[in-house]
Tab-separated table of C-alpha atoms and ligand atoms in Angstrom:
chain	number	residue	atom	x	y	z
N	1	MET	CA	-0.003	0.001	0.003
N	2	THR	CA	1.405	3.380	-0.981
N	3	VAL	CA	1.076	6.435	1.237
N	4	GLN	CA	-1.446	8.767	-0.324
N	5	ILE	CA	-2.977	12.044	0.649
N	6	ASP	CA	-6.742	12.111	1.290
N	7	ILE	CA	-8.025	14.948	-0.892
N	8	ASP	CA	-11.455	15.013	0.786
N	9	ARG	CA	-9.869	15.515	4.198
N	10	LEU	CA	-7.583	18.229	2.811
N	11	MET	CA	-10.482	20.050	1.083
N	12	GLY	CA	-12.510	19.722	4.312
N	13	ARG	CA	-9.777	21.603	6.195
N	14	ILE	CA	-9.446	24.250	3.449
N	15	PHE	CA	-13.188	24.926	3.552
N	16	ALA	CA	-13.301	24.891	7.380
N	17	LEU	CA	-10.475	27.436	7.602
N	18	GLY	CA	-12.214	29.400	4.813
N	19	LYS	CA	-15.200	29.879	7.159
N	20	VAL	CA	-12.972	31.834	9.553
N	21	GLY	CA	-13.167	35.471	8.525
N	22	ALA	CA	-15.500	34.521	5.639
N	23	LEU	CA	-16.776	37.425	3.541
N	24	GLN	CA	-20.381	37.629	2.418
N	25	ASP	CA	-19.624	37.212	-1.278
N	26	GLY	CA	-17.003	34.463	-0.817
N	27	GLY	CA	-13.366	34.693	0.128
N	28	VAL	CA	-11.892	35.659	3.469
N	29	CYS	CA	-10.564	38.597	5.452
N	30	ARG	CA	-8.072	37.194	7.959
N	31	LEU	CA	-5.636	40.060	8.345
N	32	ALA	CA	-2.583	39.269	10.441
N	33	LEU	CA	-3.044	39.383	14.226
N	34	THR	CA	-6.742	40.270	14.119
N	35	ASP	CA	-9.448	38.310	15.963
N	36	GLU	CA	-10.093	36.356	12.758
N	37	ASP	CA	-6.408	35.433	12.502
N	38	LYS	CA	-6.580	34.244	16.122
N	39	GLN	CA	-9.596	32.035	15.333
N	40	GLY	CA	-7.763	30.573	12.345
N	41	ARG	CA	-4.684	29.953	14.494
N	42	ASP	CA	-6.780	28.264	17.191
N	43	LEU	CA	-8.280	25.937	14.594
N	44	LEU	CA	-4.843	25.102	13.228
N	45	VAL	CA	-3.527	24.366	16.724
N	46	ASP	CA	-6.554	22.066	17.362
N	47	TRP	CA	-5.760	20.165	14.156
N	48	MET	CA	-2.078	19.935	15.035
N	49	THR	CA	-2.982	18.642	18.495
N	50	ALA	CA	-5.261	15.983	16.996
N	51	LEU	CA	-2.407	14.883	14.741
N	52	ALA	CA	-0.142	14.479	17.824
N	53	LEU	CA	2.311	17.135	16.674
N	54	ASP	CA	4.580	18.715	19.258
N	55	ILE	CA	3.391	22.371	19.038
N	56	HIS	CA	5.439	25.490	19.742
N	57	ILE	CA	4.661	29.185	19.315
N	58	ASP	CA	7.741	31.320	18.840
N	59	GLY	CA	8.355	34.939	19.817
N	60	VAL	CA	6.935	36.356	16.575
N	61	GLY	CA	3.884	34.077	16.719
N	62	ASN	CA	4.947	31.483	14.159
N	63	ILE	CA	3.099	28.209	14.840
N	64	ILE	CA	5.377	25.192	14.612
N	65	GLY	CA	4.213	21.563	14.725
N	66	ILE	CA	6.856	18.829	14.928
N	67	ARG	CA	6.429	15.181	13.942
N	68	LYS	CA	9.311	13.172	15.333
N	69	GLY	CA	11.678	11.339	13.035
N	70	ARG	CA	13.588	8.183	13.807
N	71	LYS	CA	16.624	10.398	14.282
N	72	ASP	CA	16.742	13.734	16.025
N	73	ASN	CA	18.461	15.485	13.115
N	74	ALA	CA	17.531	18.542	11.048
N	75	PRO	CA	13.889	18.271	9.922
N	76	VAL	CA	12.196	18.747	6.603
N	77	MET	CA	10.058	21.861	7.037
N	78	ILE	CA	6.758	22.434	5.211
N	79	GLY	CA	5.286	25.891	5.560
N	80	SER	CA	3.269	28.874	4.388
N	81	HIS	CA	0.795	31.250	6.069
N	82	ILE	CA	-2.841	31.491	7.138
N	83	ASP	CA	-3.219	35.266	7.204
N	84	SER	CA	-4.895	36.844	4.176
N	85	VAL	CA	-5.357	40.205	2.485
N	86	ALA	CA	-8.672	41.951	3.228
N	87	THR	CA	-10.180	40.598	0.015
N	88	GLY	CA	-8.455	37.214	0.021
N	89	GLY	CA	-9.343	33.771	-1.253
N	90	LEU	CA	-9.401	30.382	0.464
N	91	TYR	CA	-6.173	29.028	-0.969
N	92	ASP	CA	-3.368	31.631	-0.796
N	93	GLY	CA	-1.157	30.366	2.023
N	94	ALA	CA	-3.760	28.060	3.569
N	95	LEU	CA	-3.004	25.466	0.892
N	96	GLY	CA	0.645	25.190	1.936
N	97	VAL	CA	-0.007	24.859	5.667
N	98	LEU	CA	-2.970	22.497	5.333
N	99	SER	CA	-1.150	20.301	2.789
N	100	GLY	CA	1.587	19.995	5.414
N	101	LEU	CA	-1.033	18.777	7.907
N	102	GLU	CA	-2.443	16.392	5.317
N	103	ILE	CA	1.001	14.876	4.766
N	104	VAL	CA	1.353	14.310	8.512
N	105	ALA	CA	-2.136	12.796	8.624
N	106	ALA	CA	-1.332	10.457	5.709
N	107	LEU	CA	1.923	9.341	7.321
N	108	ASN	CA	0.111	8.756	10.622
N	109	ASP	CA	-2.634	6.740	8.864
N	110	HIS	CA	-0.079	4.508	7.201
N	111	GLY	CA	2.163	4.162	10.255
N	112	VAL	CA	5.064	5.654	8.333
N	113	GLU	CA	8.080	6.765	10.320
N	114	THR	CA	10.571	9.075	8.600
N	115	GLN	CA	14.290	9.301	9.261
N	116	ARG	CA	14.151	13.063	9.709
N	117	PRO	CA	11.467	14.890	11.688
N	118	ILE	CA	8.830	16.723	9.658
N	119	VAL	CA	7.883	20.216	10.785
N	120	VAL	CA	4.772	22.091	9.638
N	121	VAL	CA	4.893	25.879	10.102
N	122	ALA	CA	2.382	28.701	9.722
N	123	PHE	CA	4.391	31.916	9.540
N	124	THR	CA	3.038	35.171	10.978
N	125	ASN	CA	1.987	38.054	8.702
N	126	GLU	CA	3.045	36.844	5.281
N	127	GLU	CA	0.749	39.296	3.535
N	128	GLY	CA	2.187	42.452	5.031
N	129	VAL	CA	-0.944	44.550	4.439
N	130	ARG	CA	-1.607	45.275	8.105
N	131	PHE	CA	2.041	45.317	9.204
N	132	ALA	CA	4.882	45.913	6.714
N	133	PRO	CA	7.078	44.260	5.629
N	134	ASP	CA	5.436	41.153	4.216
N	135	MET	CA	6.852	37.686	5.066
N	136	LEU	CA	7.527	39.069	8.551
N	137	GLY	CA	7.430	35.785	10.516
N	138	SER	CA	9.711	33.950	8.109
N	139	LEU	CA	12.024	36.977	7.821
N	140	VAL	CA	12.576	36.993	11.582
N	141	TYR	CA	12.844	33.190	11.566
N	142	ALA	CA	15.697	33.453	9.045
N	143	ASP	CA	17.366	36.195	11.101
N	144	GLY	CA	16.713	38.878	8.490
N	145	LEU	CA	15.185	41.203	11.119
N	146	SER	CA	15.549	41.190	14.902
N	147	LEU	CA	12.615	40.035	17.011
N	148	GLU	CA	12.697	43.338	18.880
N	149	GLU	CA	12.358	45.357	15.683
N	150	ALA	CA	9.562	43.124	14.423
N	151	LEU	CA	7.580	43.430	17.671
N	152	GLY	CA	7.894	47.224	17.494
N	153	ILE	CA	6.408	47.587	14.003
N	154	THR	CA	3.290	49.782	13.985
N	155	GLY	CA	0.565	48.758	11.552
N	156	ILE	CA	-2.181	50.557	9.674
N	157	ASP	CA	-4.487	50.346	12.709
N	158	GLY	CA	-1.955	52.067	14.963
N	159	THR	CA	-1.155	48.963	17.052
N	160	THR	CA	2.198	47.168	17.164
N	161	VAL	CA	2.985	43.576	16.241
N	162	GLY	CA	4.011	42.953	19.858
N	163	ASP	CA	0.760	44.363	21.294
N	164	ASP	CA	-1.438	42.406	18.928
N	165	LEU	CA	0.459	39.138	19.408
N	166	ALA	CA	-0.065	39.481	23.148
N	167	ARG	CA	-3.713	40.496	22.663
N	168	ILE	CA	-4.553	37.375	20.646
N	169	GLY	CA	-2.457	35.111	22.897
N	170	TYR	CA	0.211	34.199	20.353
N	171	ALA	CA	3.288	35.911	21.827
N	172	GLY	CA	5.087	32.607	22.315
N	173	ASP	CA	8.292	31.877	24.186
N	174	TRP	CA	9.871	29.371	21.787
N	175	PRO	CA	13.077	30.843	20.296
N	176	VAL	CA	12.520	32.232	16.783
N	177	GLY	CA	14.566	30.272	14.242
N	178	GLY	CA	15.329	27.676	16.908
N	179	ILE	CA	15.023	24.789	14.471
N	180	GLN	CA	17.510	24.795	11.595
N	181	PRO	CA	15.769	22.898	8.757
N	182	HIS	CA	17.472	20.373	6.498
N	183	ALA	CA	15.250	21.679	3.673
N	184	TYR	CA	12.073	23.753	3.250
N	185	LEU	CA	9.187	23.110	0.849
N	186	GLU	CA	6.101	25.210	0.152
N	187	LEU	CA	3.068	24.325	-1.966
N	188	HIS	CA	1.207	27.416	-3.174
N	189	ILE	CA	-1.306	28.469	-5.777
N	190	GLU	CA	0.374	30.235	-8.712
N	191	GLN	CA	-1.725	33.402	-8.256
N	192	GLY	CA	-1.177	34.231	-11.931
N	193	PRO	CA	-2.330	32.979	-15.357
N	194	VAL	CA	0.729	31.144	-16.733
N	195	LEU	CA	-0.032	27.509	-15.759
N	196	GLU	CA	-3.681	27.761	-16.803
N	197	THR	CA	-2.816	29.439	-20.101
N	198	GLU	CA	-0.195	26.826	-20.932
N	199	ALA	CA	-2.261	23.918	-19.573
N	200	ALA	CA	0.633	22.861	-17.322
N	201	GLU	CA	-0.385	20.977	-14.189
N	202	ILE	CA	2.554	21.948	-11.998
N	203	GLY	CA	4.812	24.988	-11.698
N	204	VAL	CA	8.345	24.106	-10.626
N	205	VAL	CA	9.430	27.348	-8.978
N	206	GLU	CA	13.023	28.391	-9.620
N	207	GLY	CA	12.958	31.546	-7.528
N	208	VAL	CA	11.079	34.632	-6.433
N	209	GLN	CA	11.334	38.087	-7.953
N	210	GLY	CA	12.629	41.092	-6.007
N	211	ILE	CA	10.148	43.301	-4.167
N	212	SER	CA	10.299	47.036	-3.388
N	213	TRP	CA	7.509	48.684	-1.405
N	214	THR	CA	7.517	52.425	-0.658
N	215	GLU	CA	5.022	54.733	1.008
N	216	ILE	CA	5.139	58.198	-0.560
N	217	THR	CA	3.699	61.314	1.089
N	218	PHE	CA	3.111	64.483	-0.929
N	219	ASP	CA	2.666	67.634	1.180
N	220	GLY	CA	0.911	70.667	-0.337
N	221	THR	CA	-1.558	73.287	0.885
N	222	SER	CA	-5.307	72.994	1.345
N	223	ALA	CA	-7.154	75.696	-0.525
N	224	HIS	CA	-10.581	76.527	-1.900
N	225	ALA	CA	-11.351	74.524	-5.031
N	226	GLY	CA	-13.294	77.368	-6.619
N	227	THR	CA	-11.216	80.408	-5.817
N	228	THR	CA	-7.626	79.202	-6.195
N	229	PRO	CA	-6.252	79.509	-9.736
N	230	MET	CA	-4.613	76.331	-11.026
N	231	ARG	CA	-1.206	77.978	-11.358
N	232	LEU	CA	-1.205	79.074	-7.706
N	233	ARG	CA	-2.010	75.688	-6.176
N	234	HIS	CA	0.194	73.325	-4.202
N	235	ASP	CA	-2.011	70.360	-4.980
N	236	ALA	CA	-0.729	67.179	-3.311
N	237	GLY	CA	-3.455	65.101	-5.008
N	238	ARG	CA	-2.473	66.237	-8.470
N	239	ALA	CA	1.209	65.505	-7.745
N	240	ALA	CA	0.323	61.979	-6.561
N	241	ALA	CA	-1.828	61.388	-9.638
N	242	GLU	CA	0.919	62.579	-11.991
N	243	PHE	CA	3.501	60.403	-10.282
N	244	SER	CA	1.182	57.358	-10.459
N	245	VAL	CA	0.705	57.760	-14.214
N	246	GLU	CA	4.356	58.486	-14.967
N	247	ILE	CA	5.886	55.681	-12.894
N	248	THR	CA	3.439	53.208	-14.417
N	249	ARG	CA	4.429	54.363	-17.905
N	250	LEU	CA	8.121	54.045	-17.025
N	251	ALA	CA	7.549	50.492	-15.708
N	252	GLU	CA	5.753	49.526	-18.915
N	253	GLN	CA	8.642	50.870	-20.975
N	254	MET	CA	10.991	48.580	-19.023
N	255	GLY	CA	9.399	45.470	-20.492
N	256	GLU	CA	7.100	42.682	-19.318
N	257	SER	CA	9.190	41.519	-16.378
N	258	GLN	CA	8.729	44.863	-14.633
N	259	VAL	CA	5.492	45.294	-12.686
N	260	CYS	CA	4.303	48.382	-10.867
N	261	THR	CA	1.259	48.961	-8.675
N	262	ILE	CA	-0.088	51.989	-6.862
N	263	GLY	CA	-2.274	49.972	-4.500
N	264	ALA	CA	-3.327	52.474	-1.840
N	265	VAL	CA	-4.212	56.173	-2.137
N	266	GLU	CA	-5.282	58.492	0.671
N	267	LEU	CA	-6.127	62.145	0.172
N	268	HIS	CA	-6.501	64.713	2.957
N	269	PRO	CA	-8.905	66.169	3.731
N	270	ASN	CA	-10.628	64.155	0.955
N	271	LEU	CA	-13.456	66.585	0.300
N	272	VAL	CA	-15.101	67.623	-2.965
N	273	ASN	CA	-14.286	71.328	-2.749
N	274	VAL	CA	-10.872	71.343	-1.081
N	275	VAL	CA	-7.510	71.150	-2.875
N	276	PRO	CA	-5.762	68.215	-1.104
N	277	GLU	CA	-3.015	69.268	1.282
N	278	ARG	CA	-1.654	65.757	1.594
N	279	ALA	CA	-1.637	62.592	-0.493
N	280	VAL	CA	-0.228	59.279	0.725
N	281	ILE	CA	0.236	56.495	-1.808
N	282	THR	CA	1.991	53.121	-1.882
N	283	LEU	CA	4.282	51.983	-4.662
N	284	ASP	CA	4.917	48.255	-5.261
N	285	LEU	CA	7.709	47.527	-7.779
N	286	ARG	CA	8.866	43.985	-8.630
N	287	ASN	CA	11.385	42.501	-11.048
N	288	PRO	CA	13.264	39.159	-11.140
N	289	ASP	CA	16.458	41.082	-11.978
N	290	GLU	CA	18.020	43.091	-9.129
N	291	GLU	CA	19.764	45.567	-11.451
N	292	ARG	CA	16.533	46.346	-13.281
N	293	LEU	CA	14.693	46.710	-10.004
N	294	LYS	CA	17.324	49.187	-8.851
N	295	ALA	CA	16.971	51.055	-12.162
N	296	VAL	CA	13.194	51.494	-11.813
N	297	GLU	CA	13.637	52.584	-8.174
N	298	ALA	CA	16.093	55.242	-9.379
N	299	GLY	CA	13.589	56.264	-12.065
N	300	ALA	CA	10.894	56.636	-9.407
N	301	ALA	CA	13.168	58.854	-7.297
N	302	GLU	CA	13.888	61.133	-10.271
N	303	LEU	CA	10.215	61.402	-11.127
N	304	LEU	CA	9.395	62.348	-7.552
N	305	ASP	CA	11.988	65.154	-7.607
N	306	ARG	CA	10.686	66.474	-10.898
N	307	ILE	CA	7.001	66.387	-9.877
N	308	ALA	CA	7.704	67.956	-6.468
N	309	GLU	CA	9.396	70.854	-8.216
N	310	ARG	CA	6.741	71.187	-10.919
N	311	ARG	CA	3.807	71.166	-8.438
N	312	GLU	CA	5.642	72.938	-5.602
N	313	VAL	CA	4.881	70.252	-3.034
N	314	GLY	CA	7.041	68.414	-0.497
N	315	VAL	CA	7.753	64.704	-0.874
N	316	LYS	CA	8.714	62.165	1.797
N	317	THR	CA	9.333	58.472	1.228
N	318	ARG	CA	9.300	55.542	3.665
N	319	LYS	CA	10.574	52.083	2.662
N	320	LEU	CA	8.042	49.464	3.664
N	321	ALA	CA	9.786	46.393	2.229
N	322	ARG	CA	12.833	45.653	0.071
N	323	PHE	CA	13.846	42.116	-0.806
N	324	GLU	CA	16.273	41.061	-3.534
N	325	PRO	CA	15.292	38.298	-5.967
N	326	VAL	CA	15.935	34.785	-4.602
N	327	ALA	CA	16.982	31.667	-6.545
N	328	PHE	CA	15.923	28.347	-5.002
N	329	ALA	CA	18.377	25.459	-4.481
N	330	PRO	CA	18.944	23.705	-7.830
N	331	ALA	CA	18.875	20.246	-6.187
N	332	ILE	CA	15.388	20.912	-4.761
N	333	VAL	CA	14.125	22.395	-8.033
N	334	ASP	CA	15.447	19.380	-9.978
N	335	SER	CA	13.954	16.946	-7.489
N	336	ILE	CA	10.486	18.567	-7.661
N	337	GLU	CA	10.642	18.464	-11.456
N	338	ALA	CA	11.710	14.811	-11.480
N	339	HIS	CA	8.962	13.771	-9.037
N	340	ALA	CA	6.358	15.627	-11.116
N	341	ALA	CA	7.496	13.709	-14.203
N	342	LYS	CA	7.407	10.401	-12.283
N	343	LEU	CA	3.826	11.095	-11.240
N	344	GLY	CA	2.946	11.843	-14.871
N	345	TYR	CA	2.222	15.558	-14.360
N	346	SER	CA	3.034	18.151	-16.984
N	347	SER	CA	5.165	20.910	-15.506
N	348	ARG	CA	7.027	24.071	-16.408
N	349	ARG	CA	9.730	25.978	-14.594
N	350	MET	CA	8.828	29.498	-13.572
N	351	TYR	CA	9.620	32.414	-11.269
N	352	ALA	CA	7.190	33.399	-8.512
N	353	GLY	CA	5.604	36.781	-8.991
N	354	ALA	CA	4.284	37.069	-5.426
N	355	GLY	CA	6.285	37.136	-2.226
N	356	HIS	CA	6.514	33.860	-0.289
N	357	ASP	CA	7.864	32.622	3.035
N	358	ALA	CA	10.106	30.238	1.062
N	359	GLN	CA	12.201	33.176	-0.141
N	360	MET	CA	13.109	33.998	3.458
N	361	ILE	CA	13.750	30.433	4.630
N	362	ALA	CA	15.988	29.993	1.541
N	363	ARG	CA	18.522	32.077	3.526
N	364	MET	CA	18.853	29.187	6.021
N	365	CYS	CA	18.574	25.986	4.026
N	366	PRO	CA	17.848	24.620	0.559
N	367	ALA	CA	14.283	25.637	-0.270
N	368	GLY	CA	11.812	25.153	-3.084
N	369	MET	CA	8.189	25.678	-4.090
N	370	ILE	CA	5.506	23.878	-6.041
N	371	PHE	CA	2.771	25.856	-7.824
N	372	ILE	CA	-0.641	24.661	-8.996
N	373	PRO	CA	-2.884	26.616	-11.425
N	374	SER	CA	-5.135	29.481	-10.314
N	375	LYS	CA	-8.464	29.821	-12.135
N	376	ASN	CA	-8.403	32.851	-14.446
N	377	GLY	CA	-5.014	33.639	-12.910
N	378	LEU	CA	-6.763	35.387	-10.014
N	379	SER	CA	-5.574	35.728	-6.427
N	380	HIS	CA	-5.878	38.443	-3.770
N	381	ASN	CA	-9.440	38.261	-5.012
N	382	VAL	CA	-12.411	36.543	-3.367
N	383	THR	CA	-13.003	34.416	-6.462
N	384	GLU	CA	-9.552	32.790	-6.152
N	385	TYR	CA	-9.989	29.088	-7.026
N	386	SER	CA	-8.032	25.930	-7.693
N	387	ALA	CA	-9.874	22.668	-8.365
N	388	PRO	CA	-9.634	19.709	-5.953
N	389	GLU	CA	-7.858	17.621	-8.605
N	390	GLU	CA	-5.234	20.352	-9.026
N	391	ILE	CA	-4.811	20.518	-5.259
N	392	ALA	CA	-4.522	16.720	-5.085
N	393	ARG	CA	-1.704	16.792	-7.654
N	394	GLY	CA	0.161	19.505	-5.768
N	395	ALA	CA	-0.209	17.859	-2.354
N	396	GLY	CA	0.695	14.419	-3.764
N	397	LEU	CA	3.826	15.879	-5.326
N	398	LEU	CA	4.680	17.651	-2.079
N	399	LEU	CA	4.353	14.318	-0.246
N	400	GLU	CA	6.794	12.628	-2.638
N	401	ALA	CA	9.297	15.481	-2.360
N	402	VAL	CA	9.030	15.480	1.451
N	403	LEU	CA	9.537	11.704	1.695
N	404	ASP	CA	12.541	11.938	-0.587
N	405	LEU	CA	14.139	14.545	1.680
N	406	ALA	CA	13.061	13.028	5.011
N	407	GLY	CA	13.707	9.354	4.146
N	408	VAL	CA	11.270	6.597	5.134
N	409	ALA	CA	12.460	4.623	8.153
N	410	LYS	CA	9.485	2.333	8.656
N	411	ALA	CA	6.163	1.866	6.931
N	412	THR	CA	3.947	-0.514	8.908
N	413	GLY	CA	2.213	-3.113	6.787
N	414	ASP	CA	3.457	-1.938	3.462
N	415	THR	CA	6.292	-2.476	1.066
N	416	GLN	CA	7.535	1.096	0.848
N	417	GLU	CA	10.384	0.611	3.302
N	418	ALA	CA	12.791	-0.871	0.805
N	419	THR	CA	11.980	1.554	-1.979
N	420	ARG	CA	11.991	4.811	-0.057
N	421	GLN	CA	15.202	4.558	2.020
O	501	LIG	C1	2.566	38.986	-0.578
O	501	LIG	O1	2.241	37.859	-0.544
O	501	LIG	C2	2.793	39.693	-1.807
O	501	LIG	O2	3.354	39.099	-2.760
O	501	LIG	O3	2.391	40.853	-1.893
O	502	LIG	MN1	0.723	33.507	-0.119
O	503	LIG	MN1	-1.051	36.671	-0.703
């Protein structure tokens, strides 16, 4: 008997977690460290407890469940996140964590003991919309930011990470990064249209593109919208609008690999008959090539200088996140590709467009990711969807890759022992 994942059980958990923070028209809002995030965490901890995992909460609130191996050596870590954007779907992040649980459940069912321990992790605040930067829990785990700095971050609601962790009861005492993994694997939805368009069943992820997030504040003067001639205004709203159009045009001129998003805009005082005195916008720039990312950042800085002068407004910038592109370990990428072929799945190599916890943990150990198709290429959208058969392929492939890395020590009542050593 071969170890197999139970797709109905996995879908049951995806739908159950999807009820936590459910939105009326589908999808979820489980922003990091909110009450909904706490409810999702509690459910995850209940499931981990039922699976007999040894559970730890670390100082930044990462939830870590350990399944013992025959040896007490470096574990194979499976992870992702259960926080969402405010208009999120059921699969972004949840798929990776719950597939990790399903693998543990399948191994338990079949009495399979692995040589290395298997660790399932849900990292805190991957999305970064309530507290920047994104991938915060995995960043601290990989020692890319101190715990103290992370706990002091103030979010969009005016609270700090430390306060909210304590408030929801997830300020743990386990040391962050205390377990050095042998390898890290993450199953995720693609969140883009490539796999669906090319009818490929699996994305073998070679790396993650670089990310640059900046908050930009334009400071002008409030004035009467009827009485103030255009040439005498210091219109912060107009400056923000001009910058948004010009940086987007520049990004388009840099070719397809450059993406640019002005995702948040706030005007003050935001009234019909008042010239805005202040505009605060966010700029998200991404490119798989670090030099090109630096070039577009320099272009943005020049544009800001020019527009500030032209519109006679002040400009202040605040870096919210900056991560260089990451290439995953070739041995892990090759192994995922080979296992996909062995299972008969069509695959293509690709770069990840979104940020992922795997890009942080890749600083500590060989890491890799598996993608499955996203319907209509949509994610960060309540209609986000991947079919159960696509999820089954991804989770089955994850299981094979995990067993390869962890090594099977004993499989009660089956013949896998000899073949999986
Ligand atoms: C976070 O997941 C991002 O890619 O924005
Ligand atoms: Mn995600
Ligand atoms: Mn996301």
